[in-house]
Coordinates of C-alpha atoms in Angstrom, one line a residue:
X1 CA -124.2 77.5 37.3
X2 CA -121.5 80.3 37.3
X3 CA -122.7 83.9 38.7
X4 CA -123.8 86.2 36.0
X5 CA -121.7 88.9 35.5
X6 CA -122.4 91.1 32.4
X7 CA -120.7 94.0 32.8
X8 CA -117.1 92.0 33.6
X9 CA -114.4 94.3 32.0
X10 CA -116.4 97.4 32.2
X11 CA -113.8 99.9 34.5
X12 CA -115.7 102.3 36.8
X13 CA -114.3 105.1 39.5
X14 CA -116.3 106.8 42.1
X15 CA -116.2 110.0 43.3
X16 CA -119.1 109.5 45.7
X17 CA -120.8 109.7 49.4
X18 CA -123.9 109.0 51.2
X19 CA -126.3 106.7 48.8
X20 CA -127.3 107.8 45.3
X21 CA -124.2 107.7 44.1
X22 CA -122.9 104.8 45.9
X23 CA -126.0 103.0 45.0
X24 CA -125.6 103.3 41.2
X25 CA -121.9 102.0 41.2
X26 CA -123.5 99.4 44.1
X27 CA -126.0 98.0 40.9
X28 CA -122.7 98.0 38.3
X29 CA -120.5 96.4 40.9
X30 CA -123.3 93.7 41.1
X31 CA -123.6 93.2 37.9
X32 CA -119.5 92.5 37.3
X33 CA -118.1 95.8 36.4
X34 CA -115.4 97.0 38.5
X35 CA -115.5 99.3 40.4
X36 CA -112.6 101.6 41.9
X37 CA -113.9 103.5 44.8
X38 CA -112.1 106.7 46.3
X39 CA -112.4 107.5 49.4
X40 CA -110.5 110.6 51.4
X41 CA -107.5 109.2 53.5
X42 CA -109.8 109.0 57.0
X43 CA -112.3 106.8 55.0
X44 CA -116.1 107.7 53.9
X45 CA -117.9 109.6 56.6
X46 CA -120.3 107.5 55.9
X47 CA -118.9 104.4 57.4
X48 CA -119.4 105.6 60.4
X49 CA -123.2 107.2 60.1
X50 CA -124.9 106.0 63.5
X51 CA -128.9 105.6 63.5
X52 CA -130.7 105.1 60.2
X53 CA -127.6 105.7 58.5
X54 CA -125.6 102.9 59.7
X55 CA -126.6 100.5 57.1
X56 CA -125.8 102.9 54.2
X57 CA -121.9 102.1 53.3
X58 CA -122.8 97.9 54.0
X59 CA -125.1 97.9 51.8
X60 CA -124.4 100.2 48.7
X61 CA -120.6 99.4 48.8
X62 CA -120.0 95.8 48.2
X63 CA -117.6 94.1 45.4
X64 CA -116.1 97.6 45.2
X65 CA -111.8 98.2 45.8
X66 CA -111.1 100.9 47.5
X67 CA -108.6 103.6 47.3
X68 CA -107.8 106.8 49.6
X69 CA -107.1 110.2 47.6
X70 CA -106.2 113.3 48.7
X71 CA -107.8 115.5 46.3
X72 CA -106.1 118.4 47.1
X73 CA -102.5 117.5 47.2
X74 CA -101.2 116.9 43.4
X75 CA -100.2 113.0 43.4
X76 CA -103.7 112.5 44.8
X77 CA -105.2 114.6 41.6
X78 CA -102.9 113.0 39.4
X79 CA -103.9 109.6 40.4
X80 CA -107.7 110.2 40.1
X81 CA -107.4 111.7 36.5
X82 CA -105.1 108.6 36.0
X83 CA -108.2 106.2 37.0
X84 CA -110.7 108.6 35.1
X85 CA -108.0 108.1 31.8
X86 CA -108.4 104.2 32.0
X87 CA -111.9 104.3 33.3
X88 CA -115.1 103.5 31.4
X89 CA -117.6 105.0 33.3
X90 CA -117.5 107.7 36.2
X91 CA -119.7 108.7 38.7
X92 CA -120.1 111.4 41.3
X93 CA -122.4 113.1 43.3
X94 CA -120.9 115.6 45.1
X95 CA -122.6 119.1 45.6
X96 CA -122.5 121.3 42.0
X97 CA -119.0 122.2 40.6
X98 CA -117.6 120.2 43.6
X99 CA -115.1 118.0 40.9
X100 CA -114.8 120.8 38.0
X101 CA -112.7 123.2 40.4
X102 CA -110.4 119.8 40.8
X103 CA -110.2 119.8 37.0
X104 CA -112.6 116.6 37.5
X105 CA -115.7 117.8 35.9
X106 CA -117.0 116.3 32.7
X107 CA -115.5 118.7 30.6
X108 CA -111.6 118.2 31.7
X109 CA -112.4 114.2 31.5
X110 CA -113.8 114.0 28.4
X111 CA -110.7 115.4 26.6
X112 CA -108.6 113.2 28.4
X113 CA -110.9 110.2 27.7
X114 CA -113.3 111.0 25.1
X115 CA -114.7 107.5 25.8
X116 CA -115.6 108.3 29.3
X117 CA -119.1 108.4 30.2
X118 CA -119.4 110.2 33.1
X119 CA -122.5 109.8 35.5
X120 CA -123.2 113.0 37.7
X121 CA -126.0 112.1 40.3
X122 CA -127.1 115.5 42.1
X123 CA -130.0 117.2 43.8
X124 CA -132.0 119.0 40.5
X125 CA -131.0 118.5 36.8
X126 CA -130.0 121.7 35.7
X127 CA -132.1 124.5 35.8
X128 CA -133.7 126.7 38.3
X129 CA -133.0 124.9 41.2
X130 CA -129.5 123.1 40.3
X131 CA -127.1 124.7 42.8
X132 CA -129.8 124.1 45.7
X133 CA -128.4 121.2 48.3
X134 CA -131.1 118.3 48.3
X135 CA -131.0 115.2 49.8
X136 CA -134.1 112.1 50.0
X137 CA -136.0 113.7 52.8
X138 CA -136.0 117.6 51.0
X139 CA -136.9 115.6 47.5
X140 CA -139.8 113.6 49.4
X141 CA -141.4 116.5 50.9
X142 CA -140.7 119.1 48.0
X143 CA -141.9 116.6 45.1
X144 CA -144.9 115.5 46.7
X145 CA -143.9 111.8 47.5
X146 CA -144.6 113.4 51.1
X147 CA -147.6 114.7 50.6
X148 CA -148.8 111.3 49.2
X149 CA -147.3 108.9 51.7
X150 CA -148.5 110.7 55.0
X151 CA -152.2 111.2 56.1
X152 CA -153.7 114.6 55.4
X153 CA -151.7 117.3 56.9
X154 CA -149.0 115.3 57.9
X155 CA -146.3 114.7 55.2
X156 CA -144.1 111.4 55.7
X157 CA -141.0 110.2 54.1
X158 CA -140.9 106.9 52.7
X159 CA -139.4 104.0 55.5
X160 CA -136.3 103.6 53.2
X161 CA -133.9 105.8 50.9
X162 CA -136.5 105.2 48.0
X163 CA -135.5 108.7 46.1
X164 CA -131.6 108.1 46.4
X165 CA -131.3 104.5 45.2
X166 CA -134.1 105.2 42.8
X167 CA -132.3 108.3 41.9
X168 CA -129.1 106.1 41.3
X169 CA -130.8 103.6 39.4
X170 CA -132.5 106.1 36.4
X171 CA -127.9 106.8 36.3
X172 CA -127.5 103.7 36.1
X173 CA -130.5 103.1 33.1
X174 CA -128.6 105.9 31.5
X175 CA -124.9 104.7 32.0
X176 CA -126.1 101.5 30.4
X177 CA -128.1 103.6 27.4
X178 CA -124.8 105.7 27.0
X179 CA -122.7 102.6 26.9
X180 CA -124.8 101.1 24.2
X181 CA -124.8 104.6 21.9
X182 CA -120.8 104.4 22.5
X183 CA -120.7 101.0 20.7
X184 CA -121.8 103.0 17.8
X185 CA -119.9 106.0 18.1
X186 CA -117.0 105.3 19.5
X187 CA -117.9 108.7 22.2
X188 CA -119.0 108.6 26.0
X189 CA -121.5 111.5 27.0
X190 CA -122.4 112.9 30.0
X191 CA -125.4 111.3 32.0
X192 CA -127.5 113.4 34.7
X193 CA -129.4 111.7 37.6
X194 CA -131.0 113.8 40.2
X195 CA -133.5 113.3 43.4
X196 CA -135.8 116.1 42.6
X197 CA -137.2 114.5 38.9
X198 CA -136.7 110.9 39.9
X199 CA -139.5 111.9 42.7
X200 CA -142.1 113.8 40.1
X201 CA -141.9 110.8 38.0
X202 CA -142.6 108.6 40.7
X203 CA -145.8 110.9 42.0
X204 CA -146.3 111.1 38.3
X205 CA -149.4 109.0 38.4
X206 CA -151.0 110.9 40.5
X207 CA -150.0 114.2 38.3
X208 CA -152.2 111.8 35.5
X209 CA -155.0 111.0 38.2
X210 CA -155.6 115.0 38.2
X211 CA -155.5 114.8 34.5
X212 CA -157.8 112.4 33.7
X213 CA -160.6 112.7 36.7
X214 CA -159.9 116.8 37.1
X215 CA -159.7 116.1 41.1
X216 CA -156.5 116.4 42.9
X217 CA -155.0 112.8 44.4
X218 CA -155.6 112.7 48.0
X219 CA -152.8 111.0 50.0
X220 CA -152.5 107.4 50.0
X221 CA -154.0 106.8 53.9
X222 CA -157.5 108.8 52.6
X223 CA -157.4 108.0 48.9
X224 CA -160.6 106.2 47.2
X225 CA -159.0 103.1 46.2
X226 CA -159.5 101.5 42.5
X227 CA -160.5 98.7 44.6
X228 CA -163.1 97.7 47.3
X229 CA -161.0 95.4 49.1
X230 CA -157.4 96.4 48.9
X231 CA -156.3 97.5 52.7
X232 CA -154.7 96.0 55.5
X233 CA -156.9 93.8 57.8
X234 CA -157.0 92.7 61.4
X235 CA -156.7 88.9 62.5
X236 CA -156.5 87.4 65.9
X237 CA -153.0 88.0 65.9
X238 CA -150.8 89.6 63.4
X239 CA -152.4 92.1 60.2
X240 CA -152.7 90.9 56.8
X241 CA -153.2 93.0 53.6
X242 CA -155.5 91.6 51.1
X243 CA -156.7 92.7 47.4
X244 CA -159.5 91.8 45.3
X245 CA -158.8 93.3 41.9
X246 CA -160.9 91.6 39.3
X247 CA -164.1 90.4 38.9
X248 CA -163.2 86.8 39.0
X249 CA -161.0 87.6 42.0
X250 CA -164.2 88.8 43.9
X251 CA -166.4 85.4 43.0
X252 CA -163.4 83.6 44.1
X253 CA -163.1 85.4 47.3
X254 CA -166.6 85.2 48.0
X255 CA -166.7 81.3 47.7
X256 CA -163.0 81.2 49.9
X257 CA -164.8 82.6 52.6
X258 CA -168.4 82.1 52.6
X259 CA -169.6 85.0 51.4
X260 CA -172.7 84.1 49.7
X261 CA -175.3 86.9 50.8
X262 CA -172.4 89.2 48.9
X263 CA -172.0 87.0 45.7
X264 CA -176.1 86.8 45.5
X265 CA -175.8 90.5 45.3
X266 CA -176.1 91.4 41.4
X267 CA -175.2 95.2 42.2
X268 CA -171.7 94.2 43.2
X269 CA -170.3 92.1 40.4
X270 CA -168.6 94.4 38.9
X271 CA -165.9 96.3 40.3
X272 CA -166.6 100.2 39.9
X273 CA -169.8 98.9 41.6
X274 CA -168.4 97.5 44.4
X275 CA -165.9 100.4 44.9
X276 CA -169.4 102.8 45.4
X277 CA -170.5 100.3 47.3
X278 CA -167.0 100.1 49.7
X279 CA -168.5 101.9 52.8
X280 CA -171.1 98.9 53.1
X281 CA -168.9 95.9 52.1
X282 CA -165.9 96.8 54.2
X283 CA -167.2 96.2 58.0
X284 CA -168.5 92.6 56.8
X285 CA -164.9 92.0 55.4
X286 CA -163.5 93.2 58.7
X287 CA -165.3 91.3 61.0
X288 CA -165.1 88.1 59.0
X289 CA -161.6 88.7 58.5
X290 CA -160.7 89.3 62.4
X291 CA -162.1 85.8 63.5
X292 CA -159.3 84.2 61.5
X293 CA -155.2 84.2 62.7
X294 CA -153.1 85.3 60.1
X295 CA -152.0 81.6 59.4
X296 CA -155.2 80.7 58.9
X297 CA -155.8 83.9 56.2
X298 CA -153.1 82.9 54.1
X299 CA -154.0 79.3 54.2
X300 CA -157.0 80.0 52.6
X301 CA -155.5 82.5 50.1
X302 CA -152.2 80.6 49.0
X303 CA -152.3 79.0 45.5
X304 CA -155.5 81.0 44.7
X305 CA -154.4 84.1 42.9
X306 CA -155.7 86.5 45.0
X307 CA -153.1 89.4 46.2
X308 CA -152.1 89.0 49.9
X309 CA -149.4 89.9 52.3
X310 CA -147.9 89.4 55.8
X311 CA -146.9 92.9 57.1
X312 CA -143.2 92.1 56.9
X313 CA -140.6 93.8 58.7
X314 CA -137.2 94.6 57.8
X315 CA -136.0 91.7 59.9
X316 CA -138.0 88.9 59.1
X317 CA -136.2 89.5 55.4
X318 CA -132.9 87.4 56.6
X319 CA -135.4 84.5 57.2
X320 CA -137.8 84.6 54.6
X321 CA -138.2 80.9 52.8
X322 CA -138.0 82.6 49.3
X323 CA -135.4 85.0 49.4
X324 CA -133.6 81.6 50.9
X325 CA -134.5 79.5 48.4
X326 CA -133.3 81.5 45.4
X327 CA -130.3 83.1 47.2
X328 CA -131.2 86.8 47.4
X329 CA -129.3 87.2 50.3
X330 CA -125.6 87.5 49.4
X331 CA -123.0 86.9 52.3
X332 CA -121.1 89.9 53.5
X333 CA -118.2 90.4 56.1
X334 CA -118.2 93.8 57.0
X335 CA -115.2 95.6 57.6
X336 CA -115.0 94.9 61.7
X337 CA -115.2 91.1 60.4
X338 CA -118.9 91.0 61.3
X339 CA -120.9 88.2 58.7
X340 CA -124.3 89.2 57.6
X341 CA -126.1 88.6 54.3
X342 CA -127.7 91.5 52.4
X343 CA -130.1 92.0 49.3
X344 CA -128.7 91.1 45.9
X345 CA -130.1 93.4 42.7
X346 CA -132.9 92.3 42.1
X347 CA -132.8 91.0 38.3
X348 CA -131.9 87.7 37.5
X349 CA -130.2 86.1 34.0
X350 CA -131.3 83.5 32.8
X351 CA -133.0 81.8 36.1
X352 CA -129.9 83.1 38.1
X353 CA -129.2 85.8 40.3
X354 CA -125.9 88.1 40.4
X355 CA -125.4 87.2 44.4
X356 CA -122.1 86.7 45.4
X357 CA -119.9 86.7 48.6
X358 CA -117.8 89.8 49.3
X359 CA -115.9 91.7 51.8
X360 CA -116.2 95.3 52.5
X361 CA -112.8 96.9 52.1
X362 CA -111.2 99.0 54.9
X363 CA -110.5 102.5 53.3
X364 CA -107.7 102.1 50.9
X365 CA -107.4 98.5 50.9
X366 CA -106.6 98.0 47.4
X367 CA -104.5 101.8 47.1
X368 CA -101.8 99.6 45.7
X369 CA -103.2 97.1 43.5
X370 CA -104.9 100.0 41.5
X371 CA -102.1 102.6 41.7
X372 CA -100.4 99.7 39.7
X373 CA -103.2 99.4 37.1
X374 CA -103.8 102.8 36.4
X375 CA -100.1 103.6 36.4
X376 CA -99.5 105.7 39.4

């Protein structure tokens, strides 16, 4: 079966750094478009991000060509508004008015390729807060994902860059929407992304929660769960997380484990009435639960519907038996010549997923080939 690639002969340059912008042309790459990336002469700063950051360009830069540009000089202008002319799509996420004093904005673009759609990934949608400088962490902590992630009092970010490459995705949702409207039109438009919004529509339940019971959402470490049982428990060795969310679910657990004092209780067959009852179900659960191993836990749980998880770690991904078995993990050989294997989208065509080897290009690597296709 051949690797699905539905976006082969869509054209995209990027005018990008850091990850929300890399990460949308990362999920159009993946999916077979190609994608021209320009990086200043020295290379992206953020190949070379130590710490946390040191996975960024790896991972939200493969199947791309690269090309260095020097913005400021006028055969490196001349060349990017060469790429932008043959281009289909565009995207950039530089700080505000960044690309429009280059004569790179939307604007410029659009009358020399009034097919361009043109992706602009930033901080706020306009407004208010628009010329503000935002990254992950200030959208976390100002949009209340923060607030909801932490225990009271102590706001946390997320343990990835959930905002950026959730922020890049909502471009990509409306690259793809603007490249459908453009089969009818004939016209590309200009699509805005930003961190601030993706992060209120991702707290946006809780926003509901208020609406609906009239109480503020607590965050997630002191929140009433919709659930009785849905919380990480202790075994003899390693945590597990388990959830009973159905009726059915709770006579099935009950039986799995020998719970039969807890079935023979009428007032807890149904689940608003076990969730009252939480306080005095709970330490039963707990000490039953800690005189399995974790092995043993998921034994008894496999095949039977219930929820249930290992805590994972980022590590124990590169030898997990289903990500192996469906090929999740794509190979990569980074630029030093170092082989790895990284996440793949997620989405999958017909039974088959978009993974596919690649090589991360040192900066410039491909100046040539695409001076030659875009004509400069």
């Amino acid at each position: 079966m051949s690797t699905p690639q539905p976006l082969a002969g869509i054209r995209v340059v990027e005018f990008t750094h850091m990850v929300m912008g890399p990460a949308a042309g990362a999920i159009l790459a993946a999916l077979g478009a190609e994608v021209v990336r320009v990086e200043p002469a020295e290379g992206d700063k953020t190949r070379t991000l130590l710490g946390s950051g040191a996975g960024y360009f790896p991972m939200y830069n493969r199947h791309k060509k690269s090309i260095s540009l020097d913005l400021k000089s006028a055969d490196g202008l001349a060349t990017a508004k060469a790429l932008a002319a043959d281009a289909d799509i565009l995207i950039e996420n530089f700080r505000p008015g960044a690309l429009d004093k280059l004569g790179l904005g939307y604007d410029a673009l659009s009358e020399l390729n009034p097919r361009l759609i043109y992706c602009s990934a930033k901080g706020f949608l306009p407004g208010p807060y628009e010329k503000r400088t935002a990254l992950d962490e200030v959208a976390q902590m100002m949009g209340g994902l923060a607030y909801m992630t932490g225990p009271p009092g102590r706001p946390l970010r997320a343990g990835s860059s959930v905002i950026d490459v959730t922020g890049g995705m909502f471009g990509v949702i409306g690259v793809l929407a603007a490249l459908e409207e453009r089969h009818r039109t004939g016209k590309g438009k200009l699509v805005q992304a930003s961190l601030f919004e993706t992060t209120v529509y991702l707290v946006g339940q809780h926003m509901a929660q208020l609406a609906v019971t009239g109480k503020p959402a607590s965050p997630m470490p002191a929140r009433i769960s919709a659930w009785a049982i849905y919380d990480v428990f202790e075994t003899k060795d390693d945590p597990v997380f388990i959830g009973v969310v159905t009726d059915a679910l709770w006579e099935k657990f009950c039986k799995l484990f020998g719970l039969d004092d807890l079935w023979a209780d009428e007032s807890l067959r149904k689940n608003n009435e076990r969730v009252l009852q939480r306080d005095r179900i709970l330490p039963q659960i707990r000490t039953l639960i800690a005189g399995f191993t974790r092995a043993e836990v998921i034994d008894r749980l496999e095949g039977t519907g219930l929820p249930f998880a290992p805590i994972g770690r980022p590590e124990d991904m590169f030898d997990d038996p289903h990500l192996a078995a469906t090929g999740a993990l794509e190979p990569v050989t980074l630029a030093d010549g170092t082989e790895t294997r990284l996440p793949t989208i997620p989405i999958a065509f017909d039974g088959a997923l978009v993974a596919r080897p690649s090589t991360l290009p040192a900066p410039g690597a491909d100046n040539d080939l695409v001076r030659g296709i875009s004509g400069r």
